[in-house]
Amino acid sequence: LDPSYPTERLSYMLSDAGIEVLLTQQNLLSTLPSHVAQVVCLDTDGGVIESHSQENLVTGVNADNLAYVIYTSGSTGEPKGVQICHSSVVNFLSYMRCFPGVSPEDTFNAVTTISFDIAALELYLPLLVGAKILIVSSEVATDADRLLSELSESRITVMQATPATWQMLLASGWSSHYPLKVLCGGEALSAQLAHQILETGSELWNLYGPTEVTIWSLITHLRVATTENKPSSIGRPIANTQVYILDPQLQPVPIGVAGELHIGGDGLARGYLNRPELTQAKFIPNPFAPDSSARLYKTGDLACYQPDGNIEFLGRIDHQVKIRGFRIELGEIEAVLSNHPHVRQTVAIATTDAAGNQRLVAYVVSEEETLSTQQLREFLQQQLPAYMVPSAFVILDTLPLTPNGKVDRKALPAPDGDIERTQEYIAPHTPNQEIIAHIFATVLGIEKVGIHDNFFELGGHSLLATQLTSRLKQSFTVDIPLRAIFEAPSVEQLERTI
Ligand code: AMP
């Protein structure tokens, strides 16, 4: 559980998973929702833990038992728990210790929140091979300058991150040629980014995989970036993993022809927790396997075979998107937003802004004239993780429709410009307001910030909000939770909060 998630979501996950024992830390207890689990605080219950037997535990746990349940966005409005068994994790880690390969001499930088499955690679692989692991805070992980100093000061040799993080490091001047093994995954790796990473002299691996097939399922070592303007190859399956690119009739497609990527093998999840119908729809019988119990996971990804046998990722066949590496079902945002009493209709999309960054935009039809974007943002923020809260909201009289009556997503108007100033510009007039406005301007890369300007309306998103809290902490020596930025998103409001 990521403690920065809203209480409602944590509460849902605790009860859906039927948690009986909760391992946590004393300082987090007050932020947890009410629950029935027995709490063990790893920091303060040390004495009690030590008083137990020193013998090895006989747990009776075997390879077919669950290692973890990870929740991912669900299109019906609630997250779904993916159940992964020990055998799948062991298969995955056994392969990854050889390719890309980690040795006892390595220092692995762990930057991922534990509520994403890729954190399992960062935590268990170094432990398994006896490498050193350095766990950085989320503030450091999202602040390019601090992350860059960490990389060189701690002589990091391996780091796994999404393309957004690698891009952020390059934008902050990462160019040194010390040997870093770059594990890049979670989202399409553009040819341009691959080229820039290779320029640093690093060893570059592209990793592809859905949570439902245990972290990464296909990998490739990229020695040269493609010259064409298309995403880098996602390579070939890892050990004990089969991939099929199939048409809607489940027939294999020829080389170069797009089809849906299906994955089978040892990495397959048991299914979605408490969701038998969804499990049946996404984990289908494998028509190519002699074993009738064998299954394939329908990834929803479009892909094609390249003539050399490597696989190329082409995009999605549904409304699942990736924003800065986060997997988001647009339907989940829409479902939650529709519960707002003044929202009659809504649709969410991911678009690219002028600076080339992906961002979420929500369109809302409402009869209530006074409905403000700030109200909608606060409403969503109580139920969705920060990365799922759209950065722009557009209120429309009606949604554009296609001739057959579906929402015409392509005809939705772009949000006005990049800066949506809903209040008159008033310059900062106290020393603290000046500091805060200056931090806003630096984080957002804009020149002028007034005291009533809303951080999110100026283009702020969850990752930038983390940078904001980290800089406010440095300037004012106070800890500001991410939540506070959503509750007090203007310079003047934040001054009061501080
Ligand atoms: P998640 O379950 O969060 O790991 O997200 C899985 C989805 O992310 C996949 O189904 C793809 O759509 C996308 N994805 C993951 N890795 C890559 C990659 N290397 N290239 C392109 N898309 C990727």
Coordinates of C-alpha atoms and ligand atoms in Angstrom, one line a residue:
L1 CA 0.0 0.0 0.0
D2 CA 1.4 3.4 -0.9
P3 CA 0.5 5.6 2.0
S4 CA 0.2 8.6 -0.3
Y5 CA -2.9 7.1 -1.9
P6 CA -6.3 8.6 -0.8
T7 CA -7.9 7.0 2.2
E8 CA -10.8 5.7 0.2
R9 CA -8.6 3.8 -2.2
L10 CA -6.5 2.3 0.6
S11 CA -9.6 1.3 2.4
Y12 CA -11.0 -0.4 -0.7
M13 CA -7.7 -2.3 -1.2
L14 CA -7.5 -3.4 2.4
S15 CA -11.0 -4.8 2.4
D16 CA -11.0 -6.2 -1.1
A17 CA -7.7 -8.1 -0.4
G18 CA -9.1 -9.2 3.0
I19 CA -5.9 -8.1 4.7
E20 CA -5.4 -9.9 8.1
V21 CA -2.0 -8.5 9.1
L22 CA -0.7 -5.1 8.2
L23 CA 3.1 -4.4 8.4
T24 CA 3.7 -0.7 8.7
Q25 CA 5.5 2.0 10.7
Q26 CA 4.3 4.0 13.7
N27 CA 4.3 7.3 11.9
L28 CA 1.9 6.1 9.2
L29 CA -0.8 4.7 11.6
S30 CA -2.7 8.0 11.7
T31 CA -3.0 8.2 7.9
L32 CA -4.4 4.7 7.5
P33 CA -8.2 4.1 7.0
S34 CA -10.1 2.1 9.6
H35 CA -9.5 -1.6 9.1
V36 CA -9.7 -4.9 10.9
A37 CA -6.2 -6.1 10.3
Q38 CA -3.7 -6.9 13.1
V39 CA -1.1 -4.1 12.9
V40 CA 2.6 -4.9 13.3
C41 CA 4.9 -1.8 13.4
L42 CA 8.3 -2.8 12.1
D43 CA 10.0 0.1 13.8
T44 CA 8.4 0.0 17.3
D45 CA 7.4 -3.7 17.6
G46 CA 11.0 -4.9 17.3
G47 CA 11.1 -6.1 20.9
V48 CA 8.0 -8.2 20.5
I49 CA 9.3 -9.7 17.2
E50 CA 12.6 -10.5 18.8
S51 CA 11.0 -12.3 21.7
H52 CA 9.6 -15.0 19.3
S53 CA 11.5 -18.2 18.4
Q54 CA 14.7 -17.9 16.5
E55 CA 14.1 -21.1 14.6
N56 CA 13.4 -21.0 10.9
L57 CA 9.7 -20.6 10.3
V58 CA 7.9 -23.6 8.9
T59 CA 5.4 -21.8 6.8
G60 CA 4.1 -24.5 4.5
V61 CA 4.2 -21.9 1.7
N62 CA 5.0 -23.3 -1.7
A63 CA 5.6 -22.0 -5.3
D64 CA 1.9 -22.0 -6.1
N65 CA 1.0 -19.7 -3.2
L66 CA 0.7 -16.0 -3.8
A67 CA 3.7 -13.8 -3.5
Y68 CA 1.8 -10.5 -3.9
V69 CA -1.3 -8.8 -5.0
I70 CA -0.8 -5.5 -6.9
Y71 CA -3.7 -3.2 -7.7
T72 CA -3.9 -1.6 -11.1
S73 CA -6.5 0.8 -12.6
G74 CA -9.8 -0.8 -13.5
S75 CA -12.1 0.6 -16.2
T76 CA -15.3 0.1 -14.2
G77 CA -14.3 2.6 -11.5
E78 CA -12.5 0.4 -9.0
P79 CA -8.9 -0.9 -9.0
K80 CA -8.3 -4.6 -9.6
G81 CA -5.9 -6.8 -7.7
V82 CA -3.5 -8.9 -9.8
Q83 CA -2.5 -12.1 -8.0
I84 CA 1.1 -13.3 -8.6
C85 CA 2.5 -16.6 -7.4
H86 CA 5.9 -17.2 -6.0
S87 CA 6.8 -19.5 -9.0
S88 CA 6.2 -16.6 -11.4
V89 CA 8.4 -14.2 -9.4
V90 CA 11.2 -16.8 -9.1
N91 CA 11.0 -17.5 -12.9
F92 CA 11.2 -13.8 -13.6
L93 CA 14.1 -13.0 -11.2
S94 CA 16.1 -16.1 -12.3
Y95 CA 16.0 -14.8 -15.8
M96 CA 16.7 -11.2 -15.0
R97 CA 19.8 -12.0 -12.9
C98 CA 21.3 -13.2 -16.3
F99 CA 19.7 -10.8 -18.7
P100 CA 20.1 -7.8 -18.3
G101 CA 22.2 -9.3 -15.5
V102 CA 23.1 -8.1 -12.0
S103 CA 26.2 -9.1 -10.1
P104 CA 27.4 -8.8 -6.5
E105 CA 29.6 -5.8 -7.6
D106 CA 26.5 -3.8 -8.7
T107 CA 24.8 -1.0 -6.8
F108 CA 21.1 -0.9 -7.7
N109 CA 19.2 2.3 -7.3
A110 CA 15.6 1.6 -6.2
V111 CA 13.3 4.5 -7.2
T112 CA 9.8 2.8 -7.5
T113 CA 6.9 3.0 -5.0
I114 CA 6.2 -0.5 -3.6
S115 CA 2.7 -0.4 -5.0
F116 CA 4.0 -1.0 -8.5
D117 CA 5.1 -4.5 -9.4
I118 CA 8.4 -3.3 -10.9
A119 CA 9.5 -2.5 -7.3
A120 CA 9.9 -6.2 -6.8
L121 CA 12.7 -6.3 -9.3
E122 CA 14.5 -3.5 -7.5
L123 CA 14.1 -5.0 -4.1
Y124 CA 14.6 -8.8 -4.7
L125 CA 17.1 -9.0 -7.5
P126 CA 19.9 -7.2 -5.6
L127 CA 19.1 -9.3 -2.5
L128 CA 19.1 -12.5 -4.5
V129 CA 22.5 -11.9 -6.1
G130 CA 24.2 -10.1 -3.2
A131 CA 24.3 -6.7 -4.9
K132 CA 24.1 -3.4 -3.0
I133 CA 20.7 -1.7 -3.1
L134 CA 20.1 2.0 -2.5
I135 CA 16.5 2.9 -1.8
V136 CA 15.8 6.6 -2.5
S137 CA 12.8 8.6 -1.2
S138 CA 10.0 9.6 -3.6
E139 CA 11.2 13.2 -3.3
V140 CA 14.7 12.3 -4.6
A141 CA 13.2 9.9 -7.3
T142 CA 11.2 12.7 -8.8
D143 CA 13.8 15.5 -8.5
A144 CA 16.2 15.3 -11.4
D145 CA 19.0 17.2 -9.8
R146 CA 19.0 15.2 -6.6
L147 CA 18.6 11.9 -8.5
L148 CA 21.6 12.8 -10.6
S149 CA 23.8 13.6 -7.6
E150 CA 22.7 10.3 -6.0
L151 CA 23.7 8.4 -9.2
S152 CA 27.2 9.8 -9.2
E153 CA 27.8 10.1 -5.4
S154 CA 26.6 6.5 -4.7
R155 CA 28.3 5.1 -7.8
I156 CA 25.0 3.5 -9.0
T157 CA 25.6 0.9 -11.7
V158 CA 22.0 -0.2 -12.4
M159 CA 18.7 1.7 -12.3
Q160 CA 15.2 0.8 -13.6
A161 CA 12.8 3.6 -14.5
T162 CA 10.2 4.6 -17.0
P163 CA 11.0 6.7 -20.0
A164 CA 9.7 9.8 -18.2
T165 CA 12.3 9.5 -15.5
W166 CA 15.2 8.9 -18.0
Q167 CA 13.9 11.9 -20.0
M168 CA 13.8 14.0 -16.9
L169 CA 17.4 13.1 -16.1
L170 CA 18.5 14.0 -19.6
A171 CA 16.7 17.3 -19.5
S172 CA 18.6 18.1 -16.3
G173 CA 22.0 17.6 -17.9
W174 CA 22.7 13.9 -17.4
S175 CA 25.5 13.3 -19.9
S176 CA 28.3 11.7 -18.0
H177 CA 29.9 8.6 -19.5
Y178 CA 30.2 6.5 -16.4
P179 CA 28.9 2.9 -16.9
L180 CA 25.3 2.7 -16.0
K181 CA 23.0 -0.1 -16.9
V182 CA 19.8 1.6 -17.9
L183 CA 16.6 -0.6 -17.6
C184 CA 13.9 1.3 -19.3
G185 CA 10.3 0.1 -19.3
G186 CA 6.6 0.6 -18.7
E187 CA 5.9 2.7 -21.7
A188 CA 7.0 3.0 -25.3
L189 CA 10.7 4.0 -25.6
S190 CA 10.9 6.5 -28.5
A191 CA 13.8 6.3 -30.9
Q192 CA 14.9 9.8 -29.9
L193 CA 15.1 8.9 -26.2
A194 CA 16.9 5.6 -26.9
H195 CA 19.4 7.6 -29.0
Q196 CA 20.0 10.2 -26.2
I197 CA 20.4 7.5 -23.6
L198 CA 22.9 5.6 -25.8
E199 CA 24.8 8.9 -26.2
T200 CA 25.6 8.9 -22.5
G201 CA 27.6 5.7 -23.0
S202 CA 25.1 3.7 -21.0
E203 CA 24.0 0.1 -21.6
L204 CA 20.3 0.3 -22.6
W205 CA 17.7 -2.4 -22.1
N206 CA 14.0 -1.9 -23.2
L207 CA 11.7 -3.9 -20.9
Y208 CA 8.0 -4.6 -21.8
G209 CA 5.4 -6.3 -19.7
P210 CA 2.0 -6.1 -18.0
T211 CA 1.5 -6.5 -14.3
E212 CA -0.6 -9.6 -15.2
V213 CA 2.4 -11.5 -16.4
T214 CA 4.8 -10.7 -13.6
I215 CA 6.7 -7.4 -14.2
W216 CA 8.5 -7.8 -17.6
S217 CA 7.7 -10.4 -20.2
L218 CA 9.8 -9.3 -23.2
I219 CA 13.2 -7.6 -23.1
T220 CA 15.9 -6.5 -25.5
H221 CA 19.4 -5.0 -25.3
L222 CA 19.3 -2.0 -27.6
R223 CA 22.8 -1.3 -29.1
V224 CA 21.6 1.2 -31.6
A225 CA 18.5 3.3 -31.7
T226 CA 16.2 2.9 -34.7
T227 CA 16.6 5.7 -37.2
E228 CA 12.9 5.7 -38.0
N229 CA 10.6 7.8 -35.9
K230 CA 8.9 4.8 -34.1
P231 CA 9.2 3.2 -30.7
S232 CA 12.1 0.9 -30.0
S233 CA 11.7 -2.9 -30.4
I234 CA 10.4 -4.7 -27.3
G235 CA 12.5 -7.7 -28.2
R236 CA 11.7 -11.3 -27.3
P237 CA 10.1 -13.2 -24.5
I238 CA 12.0 -14.1 -21.3
A239 CA 12.5 -17.7 -20.3
N240 CA 9.4 -20.0 -20.0
T241 CA 7.2 -17.3 -21.6
Q242 CA 5.4 -17.6 -24.9
V243 CA 4.0 -14.8 -27.0
Y244 CA 1.5 -14.9 -29.8
I245 CA 0.3 -12.0 -32.0
L246 CA -3.3 -12.9 -33.0
D247 CA -6.1 -11.5 -35.0
P248 CA -9.6 -11.2 -33.4
Q249 CA -10.3 -14.9 -34.4
L250 CA -7.2 -15.9 -32.4
Q251 CA -5.3 -16.7 -35.6
P252 CA -1.6 -15.8 -35.8
V253 CA -0.9 -12.9 -38.0
P254 CA 2.0 -12.8 -40.6
I255 CA 5.2 -10.9 -40.0
G256 CA 4.7 -7.1 -40.2
V257 CA 0.9 -7.3 -39.7
A258 CA -0.6 -5.9 -36.5
G259 CA -2.4 -8.1 -34.0
E260 CA -3.1 -8.3 -30.3
L261 CA -0.2 -9.5 -28.2
H262 CA -1.1 -12.6 -26.1
I263 CA 1.3 -13.9 -23.5
G264 CA 1.4 -17.4 -21.8
G265 CA 3.9 -19.2 -19.6
D266 CA 5.2 -19.2 -16.1
G267 CA 4.7 -15.5 -15.5
L268 CA 0.9 -15.6 -15.8
A269 CA -1.0 -14.3 -12.9
R270 CA -3.5 -16.5 -11.1
G271 CA -6.1 -13.9 -12.2
Y272 CA -7.8 -10.9 -10.7
L273 CA -8.7 -11.2 -7.0
N274 CA -12.5 -11.6 -6.5
R275 CA -13.2 -10.9 -10.2
P276 CA -13.9 -14.3 -11.8
E277 CA -15.6 -12.8 -14.9
L278 CA -12.9 -10.3 -15.6
T279 CA -10.3 -13.1 -15.1
Q280 CA -12.1 -15.3 -17.6
A281 CA -12.3 -12.5 -20.2
K282 CA -8.6 -11.6 -20.0
F283 CA -7.0 -15.0 -19.3
I284 CA -8.3 -17.2 -22.1
P285 CA -7.6 -20.9 -22.8
N286 CA -4.4 -21.2 -24.9
P287 CA -5.5 -22.7 -28.3
F288 CA -1.9 -23.6 -29.2
A289 CA -0.9 -25.6 -26.1
P290 CA -1.4 -29.3 -25.8
D291 CA -2.2 -28.8 -22.1
S292 CA -5.9 -27.9 -21.8
S293 CA -5.4 -25.9 -18.6
A294 CA -2.8 -23.6 -20.3
R295 CA -3.9 -20.0 -20.6
L296 CA -3.0 -16.8 -22.4
Y297 CA -3.3 -13.2 -21.2
K298 CA -4.9 -10.8 -23.6
T299 CA -2.7 -7.7 -23.2
G300 CA -4.8 -5.2 -25.1
D301 CA -1.5 -4.2 -26.8
L302 CA -1.1 -4.1 -30.6
A303 CA 2.1 -5.4 -31.9
C304 CA 3.7 -7.0 -34.9
Y305 CA 6.7 -9.3 -35.6
Q306 CA 9.7 -7.8 -37.3
P307 CA 11.5 -9.9 -39.9
D308 CA 14.3 -10.6 -37.5
G309 CA 11.9 -12.2 -34.9
N310 CA 11.8 -9.2 -32.6
I311 CA 8.5 -7.7 -31.7
E312 CA 7.4 -4.1 -32.2
F313 CA 4.9 -2.4 -29.9
L314 CA 2.3 -0.4 -31.9
G315 CA -0.1 1.0 -29.3
R316 CA -3.3 0.0 -27.4
I317 CA -6.6 -1.3 -28.7
D318 CA -8.6 0.2 -25.8
H319 CA -8.7 3.3 -23.5
Q320 CA -5.9 2.3 -21.3
V321 CA -3.1 4.9 -21.3
K322 CA 0.2 5.5 -19.7
I323 CA 1.1 8.9 -18.2
R324 CA 4.7 9.2 -17.0
G325 CA 4.7 5.4 -16.7
F326 CA 1.5 5.1 -14.7
R327 CA -1.1 2.7 -16.1
I328 CA -4.5 4.4 -16.2
E329 CA -7.9 3.2 -17.4
L330 CA -9.6 6.4 -18.6
G331 CA -12.9 4.6 -17.8
E332 CA -11.9 4.6 -14.1
I333 CA -11.5 8.4 -14.0
E334 CA -14.8 8.7 -15.9
A335 CA -16.7 6.4 -13.5
V336 CA -15.5 8.2 -10.4
L337 CA -16.2 11.7 -12.0
S338 CA -19.7 10.6 -12.9
N339 CA -20.4 10.1 -9.2
H340 CA -20.1 13.8 -8.6
P341 CA -23.6 15.1 -8.0
H342 CA -23.3 17.9 -10.6
V343 CA -21.7 15.9 -13.4
R344 CA -24.2 14.7 -16.0
Q345 CA -21.7 13.3 -18.6
T346 CA -18.0 13.0 -18.7
V347 CA -15.1 11.7 -20.8
A348 CA -11.4 11.6 -20.1
I349 CA -8.6 11.5 -22.6
A350 CA -4.8 11.7 -22.7
T351 CA -3.3 14.3 -24.9
T352 CA 0.1 15.7 -25.7
D353 CA 0.7 19.4 -24.6
A354 CA 2.7 22.0 -26.4
A355 CA 5.9 20.9 -24.6
G356 CA 5.3 17.3 -25.8
N357 CA 4.3 16.0 -22.4
Q358 CA 1.4 13.6 -22.0
R359 CA -1.4 14.9 -19.8
L360 CA -4.9 13.9 -18.8
V361 CA -7.9 16.1 -19.7
A362 CA -11.4 15.6 -18.4
Y363 CA -14.5 16.9 -20.3
V364 CA -17.6 17.5 -18.2
V365 CA -21.2 18.3 -19.0
S366 CA -23.1 19.8 -16.1
E367 CA -26.3 21.8 -15.4
E368 CA -24.7 23.5 -12.5
E369 CA -23.2 26.8 -13.7
T370 CA -21.0 27.4 -10.6
L371 CA -19.2 24.0 -10.9
S372 CA -15.5 24.8 -10.8
T373 CA -12.5 22.8 -11.9
Q374 CA -11.2 23.2 -8.4
Q375 CA -14.3 21.4 -7.0
L376 CA -13.9 18.6 -9.5
R377 CA -10.2 18.2 -8.8
E378 CA -10.7 18.0 -5.0
F379 CA -13.5 15.5 -5.6
L380 CA -11.3 13.2 -7.6
Q381 CA -8.3 13.6 -5.4
Q382 CA -10.3 12.1 -2.5
Q383 CA -10.7 8.9 -4.4
L384 CA -7.9 8.5 -7.0
P385 CA -4.1 8.5 -6.7
A386 CA -2.6 11.9 -7.6
Y387 CA -1.3 10.7 -11.0
M388 CA -4.9 9.9 -12.1
V389 CA -6.3 13.4 -11.4
P390 CA -6.5 15.2 -14.8
S391 CA -4.4 18.3 -15.1
A392 CA -7.1 20.1 -17.1
F393 CA -10.9 20.1 -17.0
V394 CA -13.1 21.5 -19.7
I395 CA -16.8 22.2 -19.1
L396 CA -18.9 21.7 -22.2
D397 CA -22.6 22.1 -23.0
T398 CA -22.7 18.8 -24.8
L399 CA -20.2 16.1 -25.8
P400 CA -19.5 15.8 -29.5
L401 CA -21.0 12.5 -30.9
T402 CA -20.1 10.3 -33.9
P403 CA -22.9 9.5 -36.4
N404 CA -23.6 6.3 -34.4
G405 CA -24.0 8.1 -31.2
K406 CA -20.7 7.4 -29.4
V407 CA -18.6 10.2 -27.9
D408 CA -16.4 11.5 -30.7
R409 CA -13.1 11.7 -28.8
K410 CA -11.3 13.2 -31.8
A411 CA -13.7 16.1 -31.9
L412 CA -13.2 17.2 -28.3
P413 CA -11.8 20.8 -28.2
A414 CA -8.3 21.2 -26.9
P415 CA -8.1 22.8 -23.5
D416 CA -7.5 26.6 -23.8
G417 CA -3.8 27.3 -24.2
D418 CA -1.4 26.0 -21.6
I419 CA -2.1 28.5 -18.9
E420 CA -5.7 28.7 -17.7
R421 CA -5.7 31.6 -15.3
T422 CA -9.2 31.7 -13.8
Q423 CA -8.4 34.6 -11.5
E424 CA -7.0 38.0 -12.1
Y425 CA -3.2 38.3 -11.9
I426 CA -2.0 39.7 -8.5
A427 CA 1.7 39.9 -7.9
P428 CA 3.1 38.3 -4.7
H429 CA 3.3 40.9 -1.9
T430 CA 4.8 39.1 1.1
P431 CA 8.3 37.6 1.3
N432 CA 6.8 34.1 1.7
Q433 CA 4.5 34.6 -1.3
E434 CA 7.5 35.6 -3.3
I435 CA 9.4 32.5 -2.4
I436 CA 6.4 30.2 -3.1
A437 CA 5.7 32.0 -6.4
H438 CA 9.3 31.7 -7.4
I439 CA 9.2 27.9 -6.6
F440 CA 6.0 27.5 -8.7
A441 CA 7.7 29.3 -11.6
T442 CA 10.9 27.2 -11.4
V443 CA 9.0 23.9 -11.1
L444 CA 6.6 24.8 -13.9
G445 CA 9.1 26.4 -16.1
I446 CA 7.1 29.6 -16.5
E447 CA 7.9 33.3 -15.8
K448 CA 5.1 35.0 -14.0
V449 CA 3.0 33.5 -11.1
G450 CA 0.4 35.5 -9.3
I451 CA -0.9 34.7 -5.8
H452 CA -4.2 33.3 -6.9
D453 CA -2.8 31.2 -9.7
N454 CA -3.7 27.5 -9.3
F455 CA -0.6 25.2 -9.6
F456 CA -2.6 22.6 -11.6
E457 CA -4.2 25.1 -13.9
L458 CA -0.7 26.4 -14.7
G459 CA 0.2 22.9 -16.0
G460 CA 1.2 21.2 -12.7
H461 CA 0.7 17.5 -12.3
S462 CA 1.4 14.9 -9.6
L463 CA 5.1 14.5 -10.5
L464 CA 5.7 18.2 -10.5
A465 CA 3.7 18.5 -7.2
T466 CA 6.2 16.1 -5.6
Q467 CA 9.0 18.4 -6.7
L468 CA 7.0 21.4 -5.3
T469 CA 6.7 19.7 -1.9
S470 CA 10.4 18.9 -1.9
R471 CA 11.4 22.5 -2.7
L472 CA 9.0 23.9 -0.2
K473 CA 10.5 21.6 2.4
Q474 CA 14.0 22.9 1.6
S475 CA 12.9 26.6 1.8
F476 CA 10.6 26.5 4.8
T477 CA 11.8 23.4 6.7
V478 CA 8.3 22.0 6.9
D479 CA 6.9 18.7 5.6
I480 CA 4.0 19.4 3.3
P481 CA 2.1 16.3 2.2
L482 CA 1.2 16.0 -1.4
R483 CA -2.4 16.1 -0.4
A484 CA -1.9 19.7 0.8
I485 CA -1.1 20.9 -2.7
F486 CA -4.4 19.6 -4.0
E487 CA -6.2 21.2 -1.0
A488 CA -4.4 24.5 -1.3
P489 CA -3.2 24.8 -4.9
S490 CA -2.5 28.6 -5.1
V491 CA 0.4 30.6 -3.8
E492 CA -1.8 32.5 -1.3
Q493 CA -3.4 29.3 0.0
L494 CA -0.1 27.5 0.4
E495 CA 1.4 30.4 2.3
R496 CA -1.4 29.9 4.8
T497 CA -0.9 26.2 5.0
I498 CA 2.8 26.6 5.6
Ligands
AMP1 P1 1.8 -2.2 -16.2 O1 0.9 -3.3 -15.9 O2 1.6 -0.9 -15.4 O3 3.2 -2.6 -16.3 O4 1.5 -1.7 -17.7 C1 1.5 -2.6 -18.8 C2 1.4 -1.9 -20.1 O5 2.3 -0.9 -20.3 C3 1.6 -2.8 -21.3 O6 0.4 -3.5 -21.6 C4 1.9 -1.8 -22.4 O7 0.8 -1.1 -22.9 C5 2.7 -0.7 -21.6 N1 4.2 -1.0 -21.7 C6 5.0 -1.6 -20.7 N2 6.3 -1.6 -21.1 C7 6.3 -1.1 -22.4 C8 7.4 -0.9 -23.3 N3 8.7 -1.2 -23.1 N4 7.1 -0.4 -24.6 C9 5.8 -0.1 -24.8 N5 4.7 -0.2 -24.0 C10 5.0 -0.7 -22.8

